[in-house]
Structures are given as C-alpha cells and as structure tokens.
Amino acid sequence: MNASKMTIDINEKPPIWKWIILALQHVFAMFGATILVPILVNGAAGSEVLTIPVALVTSGIGTLIYILCTKGKSPVYLGSSFAFITPLATGAVLAGIGGAMTGAMLVGLIYVIVALIIAIVGKEWLQKILPPIVIGPMIMIIGLGLASSAVSSIGIAAGTEAISIKGVIVALFTFLVTGLVMLKAKGFFKVVPFLIGIASGYILSCILGLVDFSPVLAAAFFSVPDFVIPFVSYTPTFAAALTIAPIALVTIAEHIGDHTALSTIIGKDLIKEPGLNRTLLGDGLATLTAALLGGPPNTTYGENTSVVGMTKVASVWVIGLAAIFAICLGFLGKFTALISTIPSPVLGGVSLLLYGFIAVNGLKVLIENRVDFSKSRNVIIASSMLVLGLGGAALTFGSVTVSGMSLAAVVGVLLNLLLPHEDEEKEETKTEEAKIEKEEEKDENKEEVENTLNILDHPLVEHKLSILRDKKTGTKEFRELVSELGMFLCYEAMRDASLDDVEIETPMTKLIAKRLDEDKYAFLPILRAGTGMLDGLINVIPNAKIGHIGMYRNEETLEPVRYFFKVPKDIKNREVLVLDPMLATGGSGCDAIEQLKKEGVTKIKFLCLIAAPEGVKRMQEEHPDVKIYTAALDEKLNENGYIVPGLGDAGDRIFGTK
Ligand code: PRP
Ligand code: URA
C-alpha cells in the first residue's frame, strides 16, 4: 500500500496547542453534516424527532466508542448519517419518535451482527448481496428522495402562495458560495464547503433581517440536552423497523468504501488491521448508543476522511479530542440555540447541492464499476428500485410498514439474487467472470505494483527538501542539495543489492567481509536536470558506468522530445539507475526506460527527488517492473504539467538558466 506520509501518525499525541487546533479542524469538518441531519429530519417529518445537542453529544460518544472498538488504529470521526434522513422522518410519521429510535437501534444491531459474521466467514458474501447495481441506485434514491425537501426549504415548491424574495436571494447566495468553495477553495476549506456555505448564508440572512434571535436570548448558557431514552421517553415499537433498518445494508457498503479510501490516505490497510469486523462493530455500537440516547445513526463519511488526507494528521488523539469538544458543544445551550436559528432558505441553498451530490455519488458507483445497462437484468433492478424508492411506495404487514427507500433496498437485493441471467447474457457473464478473475489477479499483483513506489522517510530528507523547494534558494545551494539527495536516494535504491564475500584483514584480525561489485551498475541521467543528481551517485558507487539520454518536454503537448542517446556498450548486463529530479507526467521517465529496454536492459530503477501521483501511476502502468525511488510524493500537476507544490523547473534552477 502506498504510504502517503502523515505528518502526525496514528498514535502520536501532538503538543497541546497543535492538538487543540487540529481537533477543532475535525469538529468543523463534521459540524455541517452533524447539525444538518436533525434539522432536515425534523423538517421532513414536520415535527421534532431529533435535536442538535443530542446529535452533537452522540456523535462525540460514538466516535470515542469507535476508537475503542478499533483499538485506536483507525483515525476517523463519526457523524450523523445522511442516508437515514428520509427513513427516520418516515419512521417518525408512521410510528412516532419511539418507532424512529427503535429502527435506529436495529440499524446498530445489524452492523454488530454483520461485523460478527465477517469476523467468522469473511466479507465476500456481503459483496455478493450488495453489488454496485444495488448500491448505486440506492445511493441515488437517498439523494433524490430528499430533493423535494430542498425545494420547499428554499420556498419555491409548487403551490407556495407567497414566495419570499429575500429567502430566494439567501438560498441562491448560499448555493453560489458553497459551489464556489467546492470549485475554487484550497486545502482545508475544500473539505468544508457546506459549512462555509451555511455560515455565509446565515450572515446574509442576519443582514436581511431573516434571523429570529429570541431562542438564543431565551436559552441558558449551559443546558443538558433532551436525551430521548427508551422506556423513559417512549415505549419501543417495531412498527417502523422495516422502513429504517434495511438502509443499514447500504451504509455498510459505504462504510467499506470509506475505509478503503482512508486506508489509501494513511497508507495502512484498515480492512486488515484493525479489520472490517472491528470498524463495523465501532459504527454499530456507536449507532446503538446514539439511538438509546435519541440521536441519529453515526457513521464515517467523506468530509471526515478527506480532512485526514488534507491535514496529513492521522492521530487518534486528535480525533478523540474532537469527540470531546463535540460532546461539550452539545451542552452549550446558547450555542445550540444559535444553530437552531439558521433560516430554512440557507438550508435549502446548501441542500440544492448536497442532495444532488449524494445522488451523483450513486451514479459514480455505477459508472466506476462499469455496470452494463445494455443488460436487461441490470435495467430491471435499477428501474424497479428507483420507482419504488422515489414513488412513495409503502407495504404494510400487520402493524409493520416497509416503505420507500427500504422497500427499494429489499427489492434490489432480492432481484439481484433471484433474477436469472438471460441466455445471451450467459456467455457475456462468463467473459465478465473471466474479466473479474483477471481483475482479481491484477488486484493480487496490485500490492506488488504499489510496492514499486519507495518514498524516502527521513527527517533530514524533509529538511533538505524544504530548502530545495524554497524559491529563495540560490543556484549553488540548489545544485549541492540535488546532488546530496541523489546520494541518499542511491543508498535507498541499493538496499536490495547483493554483495560478494571477500577476505580482508583489519588491523586486529582476518575476516570475511561483504563487497559490492560496482561493475554491475550504470547510471543514466536524463539530460539536463538528471545530471544534477549524478555527482551524488558517483560519490557512492564511483565505478558505475554512465550513459546519457537527452530529451526535453514539448511545452504544448508535454510529450518528451528525444535528442541524444549514448550508453555503455555492455549496458544490458548492468542494473541501470535512471536519474531525473522530476517525475511529472511520467512521459520522459517512461520513454527513457523504453529506450533502455530496447537495448536489452532488464534491471532498471528510477530515482527522482519529487514525484507527482500522475507520473507514478503512468510509470506503474507502463513499467510495473521498475521500482521508483523518490524523496517526496507531491499533491498533483498544475495545468502546465508542473508539480505542485514541487520546486519549479529543476533544470533551470540547477543550471541558473532562468
Ligand atoms: C523536466 C525534468 C524531467 C521532465 C519531467 O525536464 O527534468 O525530465 O521535465 O516531466 P515529465 O515527467 O512530464 O516528462 P525538461 O523537459 O524541463 O528539460 P530540462 O531537464 O532540460 O530542464
Ligand atoms: N519538470 C520540472 O522541472 N518541474 C516540474 O514541476 C515538472 C516538470
């Protein structure tokens, strides 16, 4: 697994001030979603089902439970799940708060049961009953099912008697700010577009006089949230159980996706350690506890996973402190009263994007998994799910009703298991299966492919890189650093070198020592910038032979243009280290390696100072046998093909040509 370096790792506790600031960042990331869920559930149900203070406290408690269940090995915050907005609202309409909360408890129990089964028999069965053709339409239904509530929050639903122009302006403004943040924001701000949208819409609402502050004035500074407890506040009833509980299957599938994404971000396979059974158990017990206190189901979700990637902080200590902050916020009466004064057009403005965003994620599941809609069976499954999920269907068996989204989920799972494959589809299915087998084979090799990337992990390297990247660093120092880092990379690349036994005599005694046969190696700098690294490597292996390959990038197409190639005659018998400070699109590196392979070279390594994910991907695809050694894996390429943050044009900086 590609370890994208974390600045603070899972079990590291940061210094106190940093700890507080980082935890607050997580609170901001979870805040938008966590407060929106109670507001939207109440709006859709037409009565108070959930409260913001309880949602905040239960998300904090849930996160602490999750940390315990995962033995402090999975750094993510749990917030209120959007998937349950419609089911909880429908459940409350059908069977009151008691019905909604009993349904939420069952969701937690389903997670726990699935976690136990996975611990015993593995997770393959889950993928069989919940393939992309079931999950994609379900996620679309979750988003689209909420569309009408967004429209009425804005105040423009068909039949609205007097449309409030101020309300529409606020909704439009909130929508535009949220959209612009999504499009243009950088770093942490990119993770919290909905929160920024709500804050901006709220400020405009205050200016336009749409906010009623009387609940804030009336609220106490500190107040205990109104926990809703079974047998104290209500008698549990299963009347809405089938309307709410089946959605757990969908959120479990999302849970797997989220944890796979988080694993890639932190470079540790969470599906293996602490294991999917433990992460699911964490979500399940968190949801069960939340429901016992009157809160919505808790789950991991996109914003909280992304914030780990953006901040490169994976510390569970930070997540734990964020959870404690959320619990404390729930007890601040004035604060939660202030949140409750957010006018509905503000919520309408963010929801316009948010619900569509959820629906589009469902589409993405279908597209990314290449679900083939020329097959009738896929059309039947998706069509029936969409119509049942969005058409307001409900089936009642005695006192129990299964409605809308849950009915769609149950029908989708059953149709997928029961529908036969059509005759002409069988052949295709076989090829599909063969494809999947191949994909699985590829997946097995993937680990190997991923392992071709080696990132130097050393504080001194980071220190040197920071000087190298600095645009104030002059040519002389830049050149010396490129060479020095080249030497470090050479040490790393030679980690697997085989050594020969030689007999030597120390001033004390004779001994059989190990020596490198330097004649087995050649260096191949890519002109110009690669020559900057050469000195460093020659210092380490002075007898290696040296070839040169000349190419520059066409500024328009970014494709390499060759202009020189001269290599030692016996190059094919040598292991060749290709040198280039920058692996950007990967065009130059891949082309150089291709030319070497044409010369018969079989052992090749690629050494660079800074790599872009795009270049790494291209090299891993075109030359999966070539190990890449880099001092840093940067964020991305910009529109001109330069690495960001990068260091600028390496050749120009080494040779002072600009
Ligand atoms: C730079 C760099 C690499 C190439 C990387 O060379 O030294 O060779 O760009 O980009 P790529 O991965 O997108 O191919 P440049 O073309 O600027 O030539 P130079 O060494 O003469 O500066
Ligand atoms: N080449 C460079 O020199 N720098 C980059 O950022 C990309 C390609």
mmCIF file of C-alpha atoms in Angstrom, residues 29-266:
data_model
loop_
_atom_site.group_PDB
_atom_site.id
_atom_site.type_symbol
_atom_site.label_atom_id
_atom_site.label_comp_id
_atom_site.label_asym_id
_atom_site.label_seq_id
_atom_site.Cartn_x
_atom_site.Cartn_y
_atom_site.Cartn_z
ATOM 1 C CA ALA A 29 -15.417 19.184 9.188
ATOM 2 C CA MET A 30 -18.082 17.090 10.908
ATOM 3 C CA PHE A 31 -20.179 20.002 12.053
ATOM 4 C CA GLY A 32 -22.076 20.809 8.841
ATOM 5 C CA ALA A 33 -23.361 17.277 8.340
ATOM 6 C CA THR A 34 -23.989 16.561 12.004
ATOM 7 C CA ILE A 35 -26.230 19.582 12.593
ATOM 8 C CA LEU A 36 -27.963 19.298 9.215
ATOM 9 C CA VAL A 37 -29.292 15.808 9.876
ATOM 10 C CA PRO A 38 -31.550 16.734 12.848
ATOM 11 C CA ILE A 39 -32.725 19.919 11.122
ATOM 12 C CA LEU A 40 -33.591 18.066 7.919
ATOM 13 C CA VAL A 41 -35.221 15.086 9.644
ATOM 14 C CA ASN A 42 -37.449 17.427 11.643
ATOM 15 C CA GLY A 43 -38.269 19.416 8.502
ATOM 16 C CA ALA A 44 -39.213 16.284 6.571
ATOM 17 C CA ALA A 45 -41.215 14.768 9.470
ATOM 18 C CA GLY A 46 -42.983 18.040 10.263
ATOM 19 C CA SER A 47 -42.245 17.601 13.988
ATOM 20 C CA GLU A 48 -39.246 17.427 16.335
ATOM 21 C CA VAL A 49 -37.705 13.963 16.053
ATOM 22 C CA LEU A 50 -34.043 14.780 16.711
ATOM 23 C CA THR A 51 -32.284 17.688 18.421
ATOM 24 C CA ILE A 52 -28.933 19.265 17.546
ATOM 25 C CA PRO A 53 -27.484 18.983 21.098
ATOM 26 C CA VAL A 54 -28.221 15.245 21.256
ATOM 27 C CA ALA A 55 -26.821 14.734 17.732
ATOM 28 C CA LEU A 56 -23.569 16.510 18.738
ATOM 29 C CA VAL A 57 -23.186 14.628 22.022
ATOM 30 C CA THR A 58 -23.968 11.236 20.463
ATOM 31 C CA SER A 59 -21.582 11.793 17.551
ATOM 32 C CA GLY A 60 -18.837 12.527 20.105
ATOM 33 C CA ILE A 61 -19.673 9.497 22.260
ATOM 34 C CA GLY A 62 -19.991 7.376 19.102
ATOM 35 C CA THR A 63 -16.541 8.437 17.926
ATOM 36 C CA LEU A 64 -14.991 7.504 21.289
ATOM 37 C CA ILE A 65 -16.698 4.079 21.113
ATOM 38 C CA TYR A 66 -15.386 3.619 17.569
ATOM 39 C CA ILE A 67 -11.837 4.470 18.709
ATOM 40 C CA LEU A 68 -12.095 1.878 21.492
ATOM 41 C CA CYS A 69 -13.507 -0.814 19.175
ATOM 42 C CA THR A 70 -10.785 -0.214 16.604
ATOM 43 C CA LYS A 71 -8.073 -0.277 19.295
ATOM 44 C CA GLY A 72 -7.038 3.279 18.365
ATOM 45 C CA LYS A 73 -5.951 2.123 14.909
ATOM 46 C CA SER A 74 -8.435 3.915 12.656
ATOM 47 C CA PRO A 75 -8.308 7.712 12.749
ATOM 48 C CA VAL A 76 -11.733 8.969 11.683
ATOM 49 C CA TYR A 77 -14.581 10.961 13.208
ATOM 50 C CA LEU A 78 -18.153 9.601 13.127
ATOM 51 C CA GLY A 79 -21.001 11.986 12.324
ATOM 52 C CA SER A 80 -24.736 11.789 11.675
ATOM 53 C CA SER A 81 -25.531 9.826 8.541
ATOM 54 C CA PHE A 82 -27.453 11.481 5.670
ATOM 55 C CA ALA A 83 -28.722 8.111 4.493
ATOM 56 C CA PHE A 84 -31.172 7.998 7.384
ATOM 57 C CA ILE A 85 -32.827 11.407 6.925
ATOM 58 C CA THR A 86 -35.824 10.138 4.943
ATOM 59 C CA PRO A 87 -36.158 6.767 6.734
ATOM 60 C CA LEU A 88 -36.093 8.424 10.193
ATOM 61 C CA ALA A 89 -38.596 11.091 9.107
ATOM 62 C CA THR A 90 -40.913 8.485 7.532
ATOM 63 C CA GLY A 91 -40.454 6.228 10.562
ATOM 64 C CA ALA A 92 -41.419 9.080 12.908
ATOM 65 C CA VAL A 93 -44.514 9.875 10.847
ATOM 66 C CA LEU A 94 -45.507 6.181 10.882
ATOM 67 C CA ALA A 95 -44.701 5.300 14.474
ATOM 68 C CA GLY A 96 -43.563 8.393 16.388
ATOM 69 C CA ILE A 97 -40.154 9.012 17.977
ATOM 70 C CA GLY A 98 -40.301 5.567 19.592
ATOM 71 C CA GLY A 99 -40.652 3.923 16.175
ATOM 72 C CA ALA A 100 -37.833 6.005 14.682
ATOM 73 C CA MET A 101 -35.462 5.282 17.582
ATOM 74 C CA THR A 102 -36.258 1.558 17.684
ATOM 75 C CA GLY A 103 -35.466 1.465 13.952
ATOM 76 C CA ALA A 104 -32.159 3.271 14.588
ATOM 77 C CA MET A 105 -31.262 0.752 17.327
ATOM 78 C CA LEU A 106 -31.879 -2.079 14.877
ATOM 79 C CA VAL A 107 -29.501 -0.382 12.438
ATOM 80 C CA GLY A 108 -26.804 -0.545 15.111
ATOM 81 C CA LEU A 109 -27.613 -4.195 15.790
ATOM 82 C CA ILE A 110 -27.408 -5.078 12.086
ATOM 83 C CA TYR A 111 -23.919 -3.544 11.983
ATOM 84 C CA VAL A 112 -22.896 -5.601 15.011
ATOM 85 C CA ILE A 113 -24.277 -8.827 13.504
ATOM 86 C CA VAL A 114 -22.618 -8.178 10.135
ATOM 87 C CA ALA A 115 -19.344 -7.439 11.976
ATOM 88 C CA LEU A 116 -19.581 -10.794 13.793
ATOM 89 C CA ILE A 117 -20.332 -12.712 10.583
ATOM 90 C CA ILE A 118 -17.410 -11.016 8.831
ATOM 91 C CA ALA A 119 -15.143 -11.947 11.730
ATOM 92 C CA ILE A 120 -16.145 -15.596 11.226
ATOM 93 C CA VAL A 121 -16.565 -16.082 7.452
ATOM 94 C CA GLY A 122 -15.025 -13.006 5.785
ATOM 95 C CA LYS A 123 -16.652 -10.284 3.698
ATOM 96 C CA GLU A 124 -17.171 -11.829 0.235
ATOM 97 C CA TRP A 125 -20.850 -12.710 0.900
ATOM 98 C CA LEU A 126 -21.568 -9.032 1.527
ATOM 99 C CA GLN A 127 -20.237 -8.072 -1.887
ATOM 100 C CA LYS A 128 -22.482 -10.770 -3.437
ATOM 101 C CA ILE A 129 -25.693 -9.437 -1.940
ATOM 102 C CA LEU A 130 -24.731 -5.793 -2.366
ATOM 103 C CA PRO A 131 -23.114 -5.439 -5.800
ATOM 104 C CA PRO A 132 -22.800 -1.996 -7.471
ATOM 105 C CA ILE A 133 -26.105 -2.480 -9.339
ATOM 106 C CA VAL A 134 -27.884 -2.460 -5.961
ATOM 107 C CA ILE A 135 -25.712 0.092 -4.153
ATOM 108 C CA GLY A 136 -25.624 2.696 -6.979
ATOM 109 C CA PRO A 137 -29.433 3.136 -7.305
ATOM 110 C CA MET A 138 -29.792 3.062 -3.501
ATOM 111 C CA ILE A 139 -27.421 5.996 -3.060
ATOM 112 C CA MET A 140 -29.239 7.831 -5.857
ATOM 113 C CA ILE A 141 -32.549 7.248 -4.062
ATOM 114 C CA ILE A 142 -31.081 8.591 -0.800
ATOM 115 C CA GLY A 143 -30.144 11.857 -2.539
ATOM 116 C CA LEU A 144 -33.098 12.259 -4.904
ATOM 117 C CA GLY A 145 -35.598 11.262 -2.230
ATOM 118 C CA LEU A 146 -34.652 14.467 -0.424
ATOM 119 C CA ALA A 147 -34.981 16.725 -3.463
ATOM 120 C CA SER A 148 -38.478 17.993 -2.665
ATOM 121 C CA SER A 149 -37.440 18.946 0.883
ATOM 122 C CA ALA A 150 -34.605 21.122 -0.541
ATOM 123 C CA VAL A 151 -37.049 22.856 -2.872
ATOM 124 C CA SER A 152 -39.538 23.590 -0.109
ATOM 125 C CA SER A 153 -36.765 24.862 2.221
ATOM 126 C CA ILE A 154 -35.850 27.385 -0.463
ATOM 127 C CA GLY A 155 -39.524 28.355 -0.524
ATOM 128 C CA ILE A 156 -40.214 27.757 -4.214
ATOM 129 C CA ALA A 157 -42.190 24.494 -4.093
ATOM 130 C CA ALA A 158 -45.154 24.343 -6.476
ATOM 131 C CA GLY A 159 -48.190 25.764 -4.709
ATOM 132 C CA THR A 160 -46.228 28.126 -2.428
ATOM 133 C CA GLU A 161 -48.551 31.064 -2.016
ATOM 134 C CA ALA A 162 -46.199 33.965 -1.363
ATOM 135 C CA ILE A 163 -42.618 33.417 -2.453
ATOM 136 C CA SER A 164 -40.188 35.341 -0.194
ATOM 137 C CA ILE A 165 -37.754 37.180 -2.464
ATOM 138 C CA LYS A 166 -35.332 37.651 0.436
ATOM 139 C CA GLY A 167 -35.487 33.911 1.117
ATOM 140 C CA VAL A 168 -34.738 33.063 -2.519
ATOM 141 C CA ILE A 169 -31.816 35.541 -2.554
ATOM 142 C CA VAL A 170 -30.372 33.938 0.596
ATOM 143 C CA ALA A 171 -30.770 30.428 -0.859
ATOM 144 C CA LEU A 172 -29.153 31.454 -4.134
ATOM 145 C CA PHE A 173 -26.274 33.172 -2.330
ATOM 146 C CA THR A 174 -25.720 30.141 -0.072
ATOM 147 C CA PHE A 175 -25.777 27.859 -3.110
ATOM 148 C CA LEU A 176 -23.265 30.030 -5.000
ATOM 149 C CA VAL A 177 -20.852 30.323 -2.064
ATOM 150 C CA THR A 178 -20.989 26.562 -1.443
ATOM 151 C CA GLY A 179 -20.443 25.836 -5.130
ATOM 152 C CA LEU A 180 -17.567 28.313 -5.429
ATOM 153 C CA VAL A 181 -15.848 26.853 -2.374
ATOM 154 C CA MET A 182 -16.210 23.378 -3.901
ATOM 155 C CA LEU A 183 -14.705 24.611 -7.150
ATOM 156 C CA LYS A 184 -12.023 27.002 -6.042
ATOM 157 C CA ALA A 185 -11.089 26.516 -2.386
ATOM 158 C CA LYS A 186 -7.739 25.082 -1.432
ATOM 159 C CA GLY A 187 -6.557 22.947 1.476
ATOM 160 C CA PHE A 188 -8.826 22.563 4.462
ATOM 161 C CA PHE A 189 -11.509 24.926 3.080
ATOM 162 C CA LYS A 190 -12.141 22.491 0.247
ATOM 163 C CA VAL A 191 -13.302 19.933 2.817
ATOM 164 C CA VAL A 192 -15.945 22.131 4.409
ATOM 165 C CA PRO A 193 -17.903 23.760 1.551
ATOM 166 C CA PHE A 194 -21.272 23.138 3.211
ATOM 167 C CA LEU A 195 -20.162 24.677 6.494
ATOM 168 C CA ILE A 196 -18.803 27.777 4.748
ATOM 169 C CA GLY A 197 -21.976 27.997 2.645
ATOM 170 C CA ILE A 198 -24.178 27.841 5.758
ATOM 171 C CA ALA A 199 -22.066 30.452 7.603
ATOM 172 C CA SER A 200 -22.179 32.856 4.624
ATOM 173 C CA GLY A 201 -25.926 32.356 4.090
ATOM 174 C CA TYR A 202 -26.507 32.923 7.789
ATOM 175 C CA ILE A 203 -24.610 36.230 7.761
ATOM 176 C CA LEU A 204 -26.643 37.435 4.754
ATOM 177 C CA SER A 205 -29.852 36.324 6.497
ATOM 178 C CA CYS A 206 -28.875 38.413 9.555
ATOM 179 C CA ILE A 207 -28.274 41.451 7.310
ATOM 180 C CA LEU A 208 -31.658 40.946 5.603
ATOM 181 C CA GLY A 209 -33.397 40.565 8.956
ATOM 182 C CA LEU A 210 -34.428 36.934 8.435
ATOM 183 C CA VAL A 211 -32.997 35.623 11.701
ATOM 184 C CA ASP A 212 -35.055 35.476 14.862
ATOM 185 C CA PHE A 213 -32.642 35.586 17.806
ATOM 186 C CA SER A 214 -35.266 35.111 20.506
ATOM 187 C CA PRO A 215 -34.409 31.377 21.050
ATOM 188 C CA VAL A 216 -30.791 32.420 21.733
ATOM 189 C CA LEU A 217 -31.846 35.059 24.272
ATOM 190 C CA ALA A 218 -34.163 32.579 25.954
ATOM 191 C CA ALA A 219 -31.589 29.765 26.104
ATOM 192 C CA ALA A 220 -29.404 29.060 29.131
ATOM 193 C CA PHE A 221 -25.622 29.168 28.693
ATOM 194 C CA PHE A 222 -25.372 25.541 29.718
ATOM 195 C CA SER A 223 -28.152 23.040 29.396
ATOM 196 C CA VAL A 224 -28.400 19.272 29.444
ATOM 197 C CA PRO A 225 -29.563 18.015 26.017
ATOM 198 C CA ASP A 226 -33.047 16.464 25.867
ATOM 199 C CA PHE A 227 -31.983 12.845 25.670
ATOM 200 C CA VAL A 228 -34.740 10.541 24.432
ATOM 201 C CA ILE A 229 -34.443 7.255 26.315
ATOM 202 C CA PRO A 230 -36.407 4.030 25.725
ATOM 203 C CA PHE A 231 -38.938 3.105 28.424
ATOM 204 C CA VAL A 232 -38.425 6.594 29.934
ATOM 205 C CA SER A 233 -39.383 8.835 26.998
ATOM 206 C CA TYR A 234 -41.169 6.237 24.855
ATOM 207 C CA THR A 235 -42.122 2.600 24.541
ATOM 208 C CA PRO A 236 -40.114 0.911 21.776
ATOM 209 C CA THR A 237 -42.163 -0.235 18.791
ATOM 210 C CA PHE A 238 -41.150 -2.145 15.701
ATOM 211 C CA ALA A 239 -43.806 -0.527 13.501
ATOM 212 C CA ALA A 240 -41.202 1.455 11.513
ATOM 213 C CA ALA A 241 -38.385 -1.086 11.836
ATOM 214 C CA LEU A 242 -38.612 -2.255 8.228
ATOM 215 C CA THR A 243 -38.702 1.320 6.984
ATOM 216 C CA ILE A 244 -35.418 2.186 8.672
ATOM 217 C CA ALA A 245 -33.312 -0.907 9.340
ATOM 218 C CA PRO A 246 -32.691 -2.222 5.769
ATOM 219 C CA ILE A 247 -30.832 1.014 4.927
ATOM 220 C CA ALA A 248 -28.070 -0.332 7.173
ATOM 221 C CA LEU A 249 -27.090 -2.624 4.289
ATOM 222 C CA VAL A 250 -26.399 0.386 2.096
ATOM 223 C CA THR A 251 -24.453 2.307 4.712
ATOM 224 C CA ILE A 252 -22.419 -0.825 5.477
ATOM 225 C CA ALA A 253 -21.388 -0.945 1.819
ATOM 226 C CA GLU A 254 -20.479 2.759 2.028
ATOM 227 C CA HIS A 255 -18.539 2.031 5.228
ATOM 228 C CA ILE A 256 -16.342 -0.419 3.310
ATOM 229 C CA GLY A 257 -15.745 2.188 0.580
ATOM 230 C CA ASP A 258 -14.871 4.868 3.129
ATOM 231 C CA HIS A 259 -12.424 2.671 4.986
ATOM 232 C CA THR A 260 -10.777 1.597 1.750
ATOM 233 C CA ALA A 261 -10.313 5.289 0.884
ATOM 234 C CA LEU A 262 -8.988 6.063 4.361
ATOM 235 C CA SER A 263 -6.548 3.131 4.113
ATOM 236 C CA THR A 264 -5.099 4.622 0.931
ATOM 237 C CA ILE A 265 -4.839 8.041 2.554
ATOM 238 C CA ILE A 266 -2.961 6.876 5.645
#
